[in-house]
DNA sequence: GCCAAGCTACGGGAAATCTCGTACACCATG
DNA sequence: CATGGTGTACGAGATTTCCCGTAGCTTGGC
């Protein structure tokens, strides 16, 4: 039971930075967030995430380098299933419909998705 | 600009109930949440959501009936784009890959998705 | 050895979230 | 009319989130 993951908005922003960079210092995360927040604010969020076990840190020079301990895949799965259940009443198809209704999708993205879907379908029903 | 929507966990639970039933009384929502919370707790959440403008209520008998003022589509879009940006670095394809990696998808669901995707592709590039 | 710069630890205040208890209103029934 | 059942309004405590200031440590450069 891989316990449910959930990130409040600000913590999610910080995790996003960590996922994007693989690892980061406080200053780097702050940079990613637009440098609007105080240095110590970002530090606090990182400490909260550390307490929760979603982040760890190693010494690097005189600073720390922070690493995510959960990958985006797992966080994504968790968030998606939450949305599926709450917003789309458990229907993956309905979620997908809403997802695909987004006008901003490029042809290339759509094709990549189709390919993925075909692979998935092929794997799902192996000739028995 | 349709302002960004975000529901904290418990409020999302309540919205889920409202979306599923179209409308509901406090008792019905509480029932949906498993009847573990106090009646007044559920009422409070509904009142908070009303303050935020996501819910309205009408008198019905001696009780109120609560209605969502935002549909699941809009909430879903908002949540999905948030996940796309934060977790999957803005890549719809990566989000989709994670979504489709879910083992729990039935063949039927996968096929429905493919049909949707095909329609979407056809609309995107009409045969010239 | 001393100092400024750069970091972290710590603490804390404001606001949001989550939960509930109590008070009170309404109404049906005896 | 008294009573119990069903609701809402109100207030409030505990916890979490969000943001920052200050104190103190460490290090590179002089």
PDB file of C-alpha atoms (C1' of nucleotides) in Angstrom:
ATOM      1  CA  UNK A   1       0.000   0.000   0.000  1.00  0.00           C
ATOM      2  CA  UNK A   2       2.139   2.815  -1.346  1.00  0.00           C
ATOM      3  CA  UNK A   3       0.375   5.435   0.695  1.00  0.00           C
ATOM      4  CA  UNK A   4      -1.340   8.233  -1.082  1.00  0.00           C
ATOM      5  CA  UNK A   5       0.664  11.206  -2.196  1.00  0.00           C
ATOM      6  CA  UNK A   6      -0.644  14.719  -2.162  1.00  0.00           C
ATOM      7  CA  UNK A   7       1.095  18.038  -2.557  1.00  0.00           C
ATOM      8  CA  UNK A   8      -0.437  21.382  -1.641  1.00  0.00           C
ATOM      9  CA  UNK A   9       0.066  24.025  -4.309  1.00  0.00           C
ATOM     10  CA  UNK A  10       3.289  25.564  -3.129  1.00  0.00           C
ATOM     11  CA  UNK A  11       4.910  22.279  -2.313  1.00  0.00           C
ATOM     12  CA  UNK A  12       3.971  21.056  -5.735  1.00  0.00           C
ATOM     13  CA  UNK A  13       5.759  24.022  -7.275  1.00  0.00           C
ATOM     14  CA  UNK A  14       8.898  23.094  -5.415  1.00  0.00           C
ATOM     15  CA  UNK A  15       8.620  19.434  -6.328  1.00  0.00           C
ATOM     16  CA  UNK A  16       8.199  20.466  -9.942  1.00  0.00           C
ATOM     17  CA  UNK A  17      11.499  22.264  -9.815  1.00  0.00           C
ATOM     18  CA  UNK A  18      13.206  19.266  -8.242  1.00  0.00           C
ATOM     19  CA  UNK A  19      11.756  16.891 -10.807  1.00  0.00           C
ATOM     20  CA  UNK A  20      12.788  19.108 -13.648  1.00  0.00           C
ATOM     21  CA  UNK A  21      16.353  19.468 -12.472  1.00  0.00           C
ATOM     22  CA  UNK A  22      16.691  16.042 -10.864  1.00  0.00           C
ATOM     23  CA  UNK A  23      18.134  17.879  -7.891  1.00  0.00           C
ATOM     24  CA  UNK A  24      18.581  21.483  -6.865  1.00  0.00           C
ATOM     25  CA  UNK A  25      19.806  23.905  -4.259  1.00  0.00           C
ATOM     26  CA  UNK A  26      17.544  26.313  -2.452  1.00  0.00           C
ATOM     27  CA  UNK A  27      18.716  29.125  -4.704  1.00  0.00           C
ATOM     28  CA  UNK A  28      17.946  27.122  -7.832  1.00  0.00           C
ATOM     29  CA  UNK A  29      14.451  26.266  -6.699  1.00  0.00           C
ATOM     30  CA  UNK A  30      13.863  29.861  -5.777  1.00  0.00           C
ATOM     31  CA  UNK A  31      15.021  30.895  -9.213  1.00  0.00           C
ATOM     32  CA  UNK A  32      12.576  28.481 -10.824  1.00  0.00           C
ATOM     33  CA  UNK A  33       9.730  29.914  -8.807  1.00  0.00           C
ATOM     34  CA  UNK A  34      10.486  33.363 -10.137  1.00  0.00           C
ATOM     35  CA  UNK A  35      12.644  34.693  -7.289  1.00  0.00           C
ATOM     36  CA  UNK A  36       9.621  36.363  -5.794  1.00  0.00           C
ATOM     37  CA  UNK A  37       9.676  34.439  -2.555  1.00  0.00           C
ATOM     38  CA  UNK A  38      12.204  34.998   0.187  1.00  0.00           C
ATOM     39  CA  UNK A  39      15.087  32.589   0.311  1.00  0.00           C
ATOM     40  CA  UNK A  40      13.969  31.323   3.694  1.00  0.00           C
ATOM     41  CA  UNK A  41      10.479  30.710   2.407  1.00  0.00           C
ATOM     42  CA  UNK A  42      11.736  28.278  -0.171  1.00  0.00           C
ATOM     43  CA  UNK A  43      13.978  26.718   2.437  1.00  0.00           C
ATOM     44  CA  UNK A  44      10.979  26.199   4.687  1.00  0.00           C
ATOM     45  CA  UNK A  45       9.015  24.429   2.027  1.00  0.00           C
ATOM     46  CA  UNK A  46      11.965  22.182   1.359  1.00  0.00           C
ATOM     47  CA  UNK A  47      12.196  21.398   5.047  1.00  0.00           C
ATOM     48  CA  UNK A  48       8.522  20.588   5.212  1.00  0.00           C
ATOM     49  CA  UNK A  49       8.906  18.258   2.268  1.00  0.00           C
ATOM     50  CA  UNK A  50      11.880  16.668   3.969  1.00  0.00           C
ATOM     51  CA  UNK A  51       9.816  16.089   7.102  1.00  0.00           C
ATOM     52  CA  UNK A  52       7.195  14.425   5.021  1.00  0.00           C
ATOM     53  CA  UNK A  53       9.802  12.220   3.426  1.00  0.00           C
ATOM     54  CA  UNK A  54       9.378  13.433  -0.119  1.00  0.00           C
ATOM     55  CA  UNK A  55      12.773  15.085  -0.253  1.00  0.00           C
ATOM     56  CA  UNK A  56      16.241  14.395   1.092  1.00  0.00           C
ATOM     57  CA  UNK A  57      19.406  16.470   0.987  1.00  0.00           C
ATOM     58  CA  UNK A  58      23.150  16.025   0.770  1.00  0.00           C
ATOM     59  CA  UNK A  59      25.870  18.468   1.649  1.00  0.00           C
ATOM     60  CA  UNK A  60      27.385  20.152  -1.353  1.00  0.00           C
ATOM     61  CA  UNK A  61      30.034  22.734  -0.719  1.00  0.00           C
ATOM     62  CA  UNK A  62      28.681  24.880   2.033  1.00  0.00           C
ATOM     63  CA  UNK A  63      25.119  24.377   0.876  1.00  0.00           C
ATOM     64  CA  UNK A  64      22.755  21.464   0.575  1.00  0.00           C
ATOM     65  CA  UNK A  65      21.574  19.808  -2.573  1.00  0.00           C
ATOM     66  CA  UNK A  66      18.015  18.562  -2.446  1.00  0.00           C
ATOM     67  CA  UNK A  67      16.721  15.434  -4.127  1.00  0.00           C
ATOM     68  CA  UNK A  68      13.179  14.231  -4.587  1.00  0.00           C
ATOM     69  CA  UNK A  69      12.590  10.799  -3.088  1.00  0.00           C
ATOM     70  CA  UNK A  70       9.416  10.213  -5.057  1.00  0.00           C
ATOM     71  CA  UNK A  71       9.369  10.356  -8.824  1.00  0.00           C
ATOM     72  CA  UNK A  72       6.931  12.309 -10.925  1.00  0.00           C
ATOM     73  CA  UNK A  73       5.451   9.065 -12.219  1.00  0.00           C
ATOM     74  CA  UNK A  74       4.227   8.055  -8.814  1.00  0.00           C
ATOM     75  CA  UNK A  75       3.011  11.522  -7.944  1.00  0.00           C
ATOM     76  CA  UNK A  76       1.314  11.733 -11.322  1.00  0.00           C
ATOM     77  CA  UNK A  77      -0.434   8.398 -10.952  1.00  0.00           C
ATOM     78  CA  UNK A  78      -1.669   9.423  -7.568  1.00  0.00           C
ATOM     79  CA  UNK A  79      -2.968  12.778  -8.736  1.00  0.00           C
ATOM     80  CA  UNK A  80      -4.569  11.345 -11.839  1.00  0.00           C
ATOM     81  CA  UNK A  81      -6.434   8.639 -10.038  1.00  0.00           C
ATOM     82  CA  UNK A  82      -7.643  11.188  -7.559  1.00  0.00           C
ATOM     83  CA  UNK A  83      -8.995  13.323 -10.360  1.00  0.00           C
ATOM     84  CA  UNK A  84     -10.452  10.345 -12.130  1.00  0.00           C
ATOM     85  CA  UNK A  85     -12.373   9.288  -9.053  1.00  0.00           C
ATOM     86  CA  UNK A  86     -13.459  12.674  -7.767  1.00  0.00           C
ATOM     87  CA  UNK A  87     -14.062  14.632 -10.927  1.00  0.00           C
ATOM     88  CA  UNK A  88     -14.882  11.979 -13.477  1.00  0.00           C
ATOM     89  CA  UNK A  89     -16.599   9.500 -11.223  1.00  0.00           C
ATOM     90  CA  UNK A  90     -13.990   6.850 -11.704  1.00  0.00           C
ATOM     91  CA  UNK A  91     -14.233   6.854 -15.468  1.00  0.00           C
ATOM     92  CA  UNK A  92     -10.853   6.856 -17.164  1.00  0.00           C
ATOM     93  CA  UNK A  93     -12.578   7.369 -20.469  1.00  0.00           C
ATOM     94  CA  UNK A  94     -14.299  10.501 -19.259  1.00  0.00           C
ATOM     95  CA  UNK A  95     -11.051  11.841 -17.910  1.00  0.00           C
ATOM     96  CA  UNK A  96      -9.439  11.122 -21.198  1.00  0.00           C
ATOM     97  CA  UNK A  97     -12.217  12.820 -23.108  1.00  0.00           C
ATOM     98  CA  UNK A  98     -11.715  15.965 -21.117  1.00  0.00           C
ATOM     99  CA  UNK A  99      -8.003  15.702 -21.569  1.00  0.00           C
ATOM    100  CA  UNK A 100      -8.287  15.332 -25.296  1.00  0.00           C
ATOM    101  CA  UNK A 101     -10.791  18.139 -25.605  1.00  0.00           C
ATOM    102  CA  UNK A 102      -7.969  20.541 -24.857  1.00  0.00           C
ATOM    103  CA  UNK A 103      -7.483  22.634 -27.954  1.00  0.00           C
ATOM    104  CA  UNK A 104      -3.803  23.154 -27.309  1.00  0.00           C
ATOM    105  CA  UNK A 105      -2.767  19.676 -28.359  1.00  0.00           C
ATOM    106  CA  UNK A 106      -0.508  19.512 -31.371  1.00  0.00           C
ATOM    107  CA  UNK A 107      -0.865  16.989 -34.113  1.00  0.00           C
ATOM    108  CA  UNK A 108       2.437  15.503 -33.120  1.00  0.00           C
ATOM    109  CA  UNK A 109       1.330  14.997 -29.561  1.00  0.00           C
ATOM    110  CA  UNK A 110      -1.893  13.410 -30.689  1.00  0.00           C
ATOM    111  CA  UNK A 111      -0.009  10.999 -32.867  1.00  0.00           C
ATOM    112  CA  UNK A 112       2.361  10.060 -30.117  1.00  0.00           C
ATOM    113  CA  UNK A 113      -0.582   9.320 -27.934  1.00  0.00           C
ATOM    114  CA  UNK A 114      -2.162   7.173 -30.566  1.00  0.00           C
ATOM    115  CA  UNK A 115       0.987   5.167 -30.920  1.00  0.00           C
ATOM    116  CA  UNK A 116       1.135   4.655 -27.185  1.00  0.00           C
ATOM    117  CA  UNK A 117      -2.458   3.610 -27.101  1.00  0.00           C
ATOM    118  CA  UNK A 118      -1.946   1.094 -29.879  1.00  0.00           C
ATOM    119  CA  UNK A 119       0.972  -0.439 -28.075  1.00  0.00           C
ATOM    120  CA  UNK A 120      -1.069  -0.649 -24.952  1.00  0.00           C
ATOM    121  CA  UNK A 121      -3.935  -2.309 -26.760  1.00  0.00           C
ATOM    122  CA  UNK A 122      -1.637  -4.815 -28.390  1.00  0.00           C
ATOM    123  CA  UNK A 123      -0.142  -5.696 -25.029  1.00  0.00           C
ATOM    124  CA  UNK A 124      -3.537  -5.977 -23.451  1.00  0.00           C
ATOM    125  CA  UNK A 125      -4.882  -8.749 -25.621  1.00  0.00           C
ATOM    126  CA  UNK A 126      -2.120 -11.119 -26.554  1.00  0.00           C
ATOM    127  CA  UNK A 127      -3.379 -13.861 -28.899  1.00  0.00           C
ATOM    128  CA  UNK A 128      -4.133 -16.616 -26.490  1.00  0.00           C
TER     129      UNK A 128
ATOM    130  CA  UNK B   1      -9.703  34.486 -18.001  1.00  0.00           C
ATOM    131  CA  UNK B   2     -11.735  31.904 -16.100  1.00  0.00           C
ATOM    132  CA  UNK B   3      -9.628  32.079 -12.967  1.00  0.00           C
ATOM    133  CA  UNK B   4      -7.903  28.998 -11.765  1.00  0.00           C
ATOM    134  CA  UNK B   5      -9.825  26.441  -9.787  1.00  0.00           C
ATOM    135  CA  UNK B   6      -8.372  24.443  -6.958  1.00  0.00           C
ATOM    136  CA  UNK B   7      -9.975  22.255  -4.349  1.00  0.00           C
ATOM    137  CA  UNK B   8      -8.257  21.081  -1.184  1.00  0.00           C
ATOM    138  CA  UNK B   9      -8.788  17.378  -0.508  1.00  0.00           C
ATOM    139  CA  UNK B  10     -11.872  17.493   1.629  1.00  0.00           C
ATOM    140  CA  UNK B  11     -13.594  20.093  -0.467  1.00  0.00           C
ATOM    141  CA  UNK B  12     -12.905  17.966  -3.495  1.00  0.00           C
ATOM    142  CA  UNK B  13     -14.630  15.035  -1.817  1.00  0.00           C
ATOM    143  CA  UNK B  14     -17.697  17.152  -1.312  1.00  0.00           C
ATOM    144  CA  UNK B  15     -17.647  18.503  -4.845  1.00  0.00           C
ATOM    145  CA  UNK B  16     -17.371  14.943  -6.099  1.00  0.00           C
ATOM    146  CA  UNK B  17     -20.572  14.074  -4.321  1.00  0.00           C
ATOM    147  CA  UNK B  18     -22.329  17.111  -5.752  1.00  0.00           C
ATOM    148  CA  UNK B  19     -21.136  16.365  -9.248  1.00  0.00           C
ATOM    149  CA  UNK B  20     -22.251  12.798  -9.033  1.00  0.00           C
ATOM    150  CA  UNK B  21     -25.732  13.584  -7.804  1.00  0.00           C
ATOM    151  CA  UNK B  22     -26.146  16.872  -9.625  1.00  0.00           C
ATOM    152  CA  UNK B  23     -27.322  18.286  -6.325  1.00  0.00           C
ATOM    153  CA  UNK B  24     -27.512  17.048  -2.768  1.00  0.00           C
ATOM    154  CA  UNK B  25     -28.483  17.780   0.798  1.00  0.00           C
ATOM    155  CA  UNK B  26     -26.012  17.822   3.647  1.00  0.00           C
ATOM    156  CA  UNK B  27     -27.162  14.386   4.710  1.00  0.00           C
ATOM    157  CA  UNK B  28     -26.651  12.976   1.226  1.00  0.00           C
ATOM    158  CA  UNK B  29     -23.153  14.346   0.936  1.00  0.00           C
ATOM    159  CA  UNK B  30     -22.328  13.014   4.354  1.00  0.00           C
ATOM    160  CA  UNK B  31     -23.644   9.630   3.309  1.00  0.00           C
ATOM    161  CA  UNK B  32     -21.406   9.675   0.244  1.00  0.00           C
ATOM    162  CA  UNK B  33     -18.375  10.439   2.375  1.00  0.00           C
ATOM    163  CA  UNK B  34     -19.030   7.371   4.453  1.00  0.00           C
ATOM    164  CA  UNK B  35     -20.965   8.953   7.337  1.00  0.00           C
ATOM    165  CA  UNK B  36     -17.768   9.172   9.346  1.00  0.00           C
ATOM    166  CA  UNK B  37     -17.751  12.933   9.628  1.00  0.00           C
ATOM    167  CA  UNK B  38     -20.083  14.895  11.848  1.00  0.00           C
ATOM    168  CA  UNK B  39     -23.067  16.431  10.160  1.00  0.00           C
ATOM    169  CA  UNK B  40     -21.832  19.907  10.994  1.00  0.00           C
ATOM    170  CA  UNK B  41     -18.460  19.154   9.497  1.00  0.00           C
ATOM    171  CA  UNK B  42     -19.983  18.467   6.136  1.00  0.00           C
ATOM    172  CA  UNK B  43     -22.161  21.520   6.506  1.00  0.00           C
ATOM    173  CA  UNK B  44     -19.081  23.638   7.162  1.00  0.00           C
ATOM    174  CA  UNK B  45     -17.341  22.437   4.051  1.00  0.00           C
ATOM    175  CA  UNK B  46     -20.446  23.220   2.041  1.00  0.00           C
ATOM    176  CA  UNK B  47     -20.533  26.693   3.541  1.00  0.00           C
ATOM    177  CA  UNK B  48     -16.885  27.249   2.707  1.00  0.00           C
ATOM    178  CA  UNK B  49     -17.524  26.189  -0.861  1.00  0.00           C
ATOM    179  CA  UNK B  50     -20.484  28.530  -0.971  1.00  0.00           C
ATOM    180  CA  UNK B  51     -18.289  31.400   0.209  1.00  0.00           C
ATOM    181  CA  UNK B  52     -15.840  30.602  -2.537  1.00  0.00           C
ATOM    182  CA  UNK B  53     -18.637  30.624  -5.059  1.00  0.00           C
ATOM    183  CA  UNK B  54     -18.358  27.013  -6.128  1.00  0.00           C
ATOM    184  CA  UNK B  55     -21.672  26.020  -4.618  1.00  0.00           C
ATOM    185  CA  UNK B  56     -25.084  27.575  -4.162  1.00  0.00           C
ATOM    186  CA  UNK B  57     -28.170  26.337  -2.312  1.00  0.00           C
ATOM    187  CA  UNK B  58     -31.920  26.486  -2.540  1.00  0.00           C
ATOM    188  CA  UNK B  59     -34.478  25.862   0.149  1.00  0.00           C
ATOM    189  CA  UNK B  60     -36.107  22.462  -0.082  1.00  0.00           C
ATOM    190  CA  UNK B  61     -38.618  21.604   2.586  1.00  0.00           C
ATOM    191  CA  UNK B  62     -37.013  22.607   5.811  1.00  0.00           C
ATOM    192  CA  UNK B  63     -33.537  21.843   4.514  1.00  0.00           C
ATOM    193  CA  UNK B  64     -31.284  23.190   1.790  1.00  0.00           C
ATOM    194  CA  UNK B  65     -30.352  21.556  -1.439  1.00  0.00           C
ATOM    195  CA  UNK B  66     -26.851  22.317  -2.650  1.00  0.00           C
ATOM    196  CA  UNK B  67     -25.806  22.720  -6.258  1.00  0.00           C
ATOM    197  CA  UNK B  68     -22.344  22.975  -7.770  1.00  0.00           C
ATOM    198  CA  UNK B  69     -21.834  26.157  -9.761  1.00  0.00           C
ATOM    199  CA  UNK B  70     -18.791  24.841 -11.593  1.00  0.00           C
ATOM    200  CA  UNK B  71     -18.925  21.693 -13.649  1.00  0.00           C
ATOM    201  CA  UNK B  72     -16.513  18.804 -13.411  1.00  0.00           C
ATOM    202  CA  UNK B  73     -15.231  19.566 -16.898  1.00  0.00           C
ATOM    203  CA  UNK B  74     -13.844  22.890 -15.875  1.00  0.00           C
ATOM    204  CA  UNK B  75     -12.444  21.599 -12.615  1.00  0.00           C
ATOM    205  CA  UNK B  76     -10.942  18.670 -14.487  1.00  0.00           C
ATOM    206  CA  UNK B  77      -9.291  20.822 -17.103  1.00  0.00           C
ATOM    207  CA  UNK B  78      -7.814  22.981 -14.418  1.00  0.00           C
ATOM    208  CA  UNK B  79      -6.480  20.085 -12.422  1.00  0.00           C
ATOM    209  CA  UNK B  80      -5.118  18.301 -15.453  1.00  0.00           C
ATOM    210  CA  UNK B  81      -3.213  21.270 -16.746  1.00  0.00           C
ATOM    211  CA  UNK B  82      -1.789  21.801 -13.316  1.00  0.00           C
ATOM    212  CA  UNK B  83      -0.526  18.237 -13.241  1.00  0.00           C
ATOM    213  CA  UNK B  84       0.717  18.446 -16.779  1.00  0.00           C
ATOM    214  CA  UNK B  85       2.810  21.501 -16.016  1.00  0.00           C
ATOM    215  CA  UNK B  86       4.080  20.582 -12.575  1.00  0.00           C
ATOM    216  CA  UNK B  87       4.546  16.858 -12.790  1.00  0.00           C
ATOM    217  CA  UNK B  88       5.111  16.254 -16.475  1.00  0.00           C
ATOM    218  CA  UNK B  89       6.895  19.458 -17.340  1.00  0.00           C
ATOM    219  CA  UNK B  90       4.181  20.646 -19.623  1.00  0.00           C
ATOM    220  CA  UNK B  91       4.171  17.545 -21.771  1.00  0.00           C
ATOM    221  CA  UNK B  92       0.701  16.290 -22.540  1.00  0.00           C
ATOM    222  CA  UNK B  93       2.221  13.201 -24.090  1.00  0.00           C
ATOM    223  CA  UNK B  94       4.117  12.361 -20.924  1.00  0.00           C
ATOM    224  CA  UNK B  95       1.006  12.830 -18.865  1.00  0.00           C
ATOM    225  CA  UNK B  96      -0.845  10.585 -21.212  1.00  0.00           C
ATOM    226  CA  UNK B  97       1.877   7.962 -21.053  1.00  0.00           C
ATOM    227  CA  UNK B  98       1.588   7.833 -17.299  1.00  0.00           C
ATOM    228  CA  UNK B  99      -2.154   7.728 -17.549  1.00  0.00           C
ATOM    229  CA  UNK B 100      -2.108   4.860 -19.962  1.00  0.00           C
ATOM    230  CA  UNK B 101       0.480   2.942 -17.979  1.00  0.00           C
ATOM    231  CA  UNK B 102      -2.195   2.308 -15.386  1.00  0.00           C
ATOM    232  CA  UNK B 103      -2.812  -1.416 -15.323  1.00  0.00           C
ATOM    233  CA  UNK B 104      -6.411  -1.036 -14.338  1.00  0.00           C
ATOM    234  CA  UNK B 105      -7.615   0.076 -17.740  1.00  0.00           C
ATOM    235  CA  UNK B 106     -10.027  -2.262 -19.425  1.00  0.00           C
ATOM    236  CA  UNK B 107      -9.880  -3.145 -23.063  1.00  0.00           C
ATOM    237  CA  UNK B 108     -13.167  -1.413 -23.580  1.00  0.00           C
ATOM    238  CA  UNK B 109     -11.893   1.785 -22.072  1.00  0.00           C
ATOM    239  CA  UNK B 110      -8.786   1.672 -24.185  1.00  0.00           C
ATOM    240  CA  UNK B 111     -10.862   1.255 -27.303  1.00  0.00           C
ATOM    241  CA  UNK B 112     -13.120   4.103 -26.406  1.00  0.00           C
ATOM    242  CA  UNK B 113     -10.098   6.260 -25.974  1.00  0.00           C
ATOM    243  CA  UNK B 114      -8.703   5.284 -29.304  1.00  0.00           C
ATOM    244  CA  UNK B 115     -11.938   6.141 -30.984  1.00  0.00           C
ATOM    245  CA  UNK B 116     -11.912   9.527 -29.340  1.00  0.00           C
ATOM    246  CA  UNK B 117      -8.352  10.073 -30.353  1.00  0.00           C
ATOM    247  CA  UNK B 118      -9.080   9.143 -33.937  1.00  0.00           C
ATOM    248  CA  UNK B 119     -11.944  11.590 -34.073  1.00  0.00           C
ATOM    249  CA  UNK B 120      -9.737  14.234 -32.640  1.00  0.00           C
ATOM    250  CA  UNK B 121      -7.021  13.534 -35.189  1.00  0.00           C
ATOM    251  CA  UNK B 122      -9.481  13.617 -38.025  1.00  0.00           C
ATOM    252  CA  UNK B 123     -10.776  16.962 -36.881  1.00  0.00           C
ATOM    253  CA  UNK B 124      -7.282  18.266 -36.553  1.00  0.00           C
ATOM    254  CA  UNK B 125      -6.193  17.452 -40.071  1.00  0.00           C
ATOM    255  CA  UNK B 126      -9.184  17.223 -42.333  1.00  0.00           C
ATOM    256  CA  UNK B 127      -8.392  15.114 -45.455  1.00  0.00           C
ATOM    257  CA  UNK B 128      -7.145  17.673 -47.912  1.00  0.00           C
TER     258      UNK B 128
ATOM    259  C1'  DG C   1      43.116  36.223  12.006  1.00  0.00           C
ATOM    260  C1'  DC C   2      39.174  38.874  10.371  1.00  0.00           C
ATOM    261  C1'  DC C   3      35.231  39.954   7.655  1.00  0.00           C
ATOM    262  C1'  DA C   4      31.629  39.895   4.376  1.00  0.00           C
ATOM    263  C1'  DA C   5      28.740  36.623   1.831  1.00  0.00           C
ATOM    264  C1'  DG C   6      26.114  32.831   1.616  1.00  0.00           C
ATOM    265  C1'  DC C   7      23.542  29.142   4.044  1.00  0.00           C
ATOM    266  C1'  DT C   8      20.798  26.880   7.464  1.00  0.00           C
ATOM    267  C1'  DA C   9      18.154  26.513  11.814  1.00  0.00           C
ATOM    268  C1'  DC C  10      14.658  28.259  14.416  1.00  0.00           C
ATOM    269  C1'  DG C  11      10.702  30.532  15.594  1.00  0.00           C
ATOM    270  C1'  DG C  12       6.599  32.760  14.621  1.00  0.00           C
ATOM    271  C1'  DG C  13       2.514  35.146  12.658  1.00  0.00           C
ATOM    272  C1'  DA C  14      -1.347  35.099   9.434  1.00  0.00           C
ATOM    273  C1'  DA C  15      -4.470  32.527   6.913  1.00  0.00           C
ATOM    274  C1'  DA C  16      -6.621  28.302   5.301  1.00  0.00           C
ATOM    275  C1'  DT C  17      -8.264  23.792   6.315  1.00  0.00           C
ATOM    276  C1'  DC C  18     -10.536  20.388   8.967  1.00  0.00           C
ATOM    277  C1'  DT C  19     -13.284  19.086  12.480  1.00  0.00           C
ATOM    278  C1'  DC C  20     -16.798  19.444  15.778  1.00  0.00           C
ATOM    279  C1'  DG C  21     -20.019  21.193  19.824  1.00  0.00           C
ATOM    280  C1'  DT C  22     -23.617  24.113  21.148  1.00  0.00           C
ATOM    281  C1'  DA C  23     -27.412  27.015  20.419  1.00  0.00           C
ATOM    282  C1'  DC C  24     -31.360  27.759  18.170  1.00  0.00           C
ATOM    283  C1'  DA C  25     -35.336  27.397  14.664  1.00  0.00           C
ATOM    284  C1'  DC C  26     -38.941  24.699  12.651  1.00  0.00           C
ATOM    285  C1'  DC C  27     -42.357  21.286  12.520  1.00  0.00           C
ATOM    286  C1'  DA C  28     -44.983  17.046  13.257  1.00  0.00           C
ATOM    287  C1'  DT C  29     -47.099  14.366  16.753  1.00  0.00           C
ATOM    288  C1'  DG C  30     -49.085  13.111  21.036  1.00  0.00           C
TER     289       DG C  30
ATOM    290  C1'  DC D   1     -48.569  22.968  24.283  1.00  0.00           C
ATOM    291  C1'  DA D   2     -44.661  20.076  25.244  1.00  0.00           C
ATOM    292  C1'  DT D   3     -41.341  17.128  23.002  1.00  0.00           C
ATOM    293  C1'  DG D   4     -38.335  15.077  19.931  1.00  0.00           C
ATOM    294  C1'  DG D   5     -36.379  15.047  15.319  1.00  0.00           C
ATOM    295  C1'  DT D   6     -34.151  17.400  11.684  1.00  0.00           C
ATOM    296  C1'  DG D   7     -31.716  21.424  10.070  1.00  0.00           C
ATOM    297  C1'  DT D   8     -28.851  25.552  10.071  1.00  0.00           C
ATOM    298  C1'  DA D   9     -25.908  29.285  12.186  1.00  0.00           C
ATOM    299  C1'  DC D  10     -22.118  30.297  14.842  1.00  0.00           C
ATOM    300  C1'  DG D  11     -17.955  29.847  17.093  1.00  0.00           C
ATOM    301  C1'  DA D  12     -13.928  27.768  18.020  1.00  0.00           C
ATOM    302  C1'  DG D  13      -9.789  24.526  18.627  1.00  0.00           C
ATOM    303  C1'  DA D  14      -6.190  21.833  16.217  1.00  0.00           C
ATOM    304  C1'  DT D  15      -3.405  21.386  12.361  1.00  0.00           C
ATOM    305  C1'  DT D  16      -1.394  22.655   8.058  1.00  0.00           C
ATOM    306  C1'  DT D  17       0.129  25.872   4.831  1.00  0.00           C
ATOM    307  C1'  DC D  18       2.526  29.937   3.558  1.00  0.00           C
ATOM    308  C1'  DC D  19       5.674  33.386   4.269  1.00  0.00           C
ATOM    309  C1'  DC D  20       9.380  35.645   6.393  1.00  0.00           C
ATOM    310  C1'  DG D  21      12.951  37.736   9.987  1.00  0.00           C
ATOM    311  C1'  DT D  22      16.723  36.950  12.847  1.00  0.00           C
ATOM    312  C1'  DA D  23      20.502  34.507  14.738  1.00  0.00           C
ATOM    313  C1'  DG D  24      24.310  31.864  14.005  1.00  0.00           C
ATOM    314  C1'  DC D  25      27.608  28.898  11.300  1.00  0.00           C
ATOM    315  C1'  DT D  26      31.033  28.318   7.636  1.00  0.00           C
ATOM    316  C1'  DT D  27      34.154  29.700   4.132  1.00  0.00           C
ATOM    317  C1'  DG D  28      36.817  32.334   0.674  1.00  0.00           C
ATOM    318  C1'  DG D  29      39.534  36.372   0.328  1.00  0.00           C
ATOM    319  C1'  DC D  30      42.375  39.723   2.289  1.00  0.00           C
TER     320       DC D  30
END
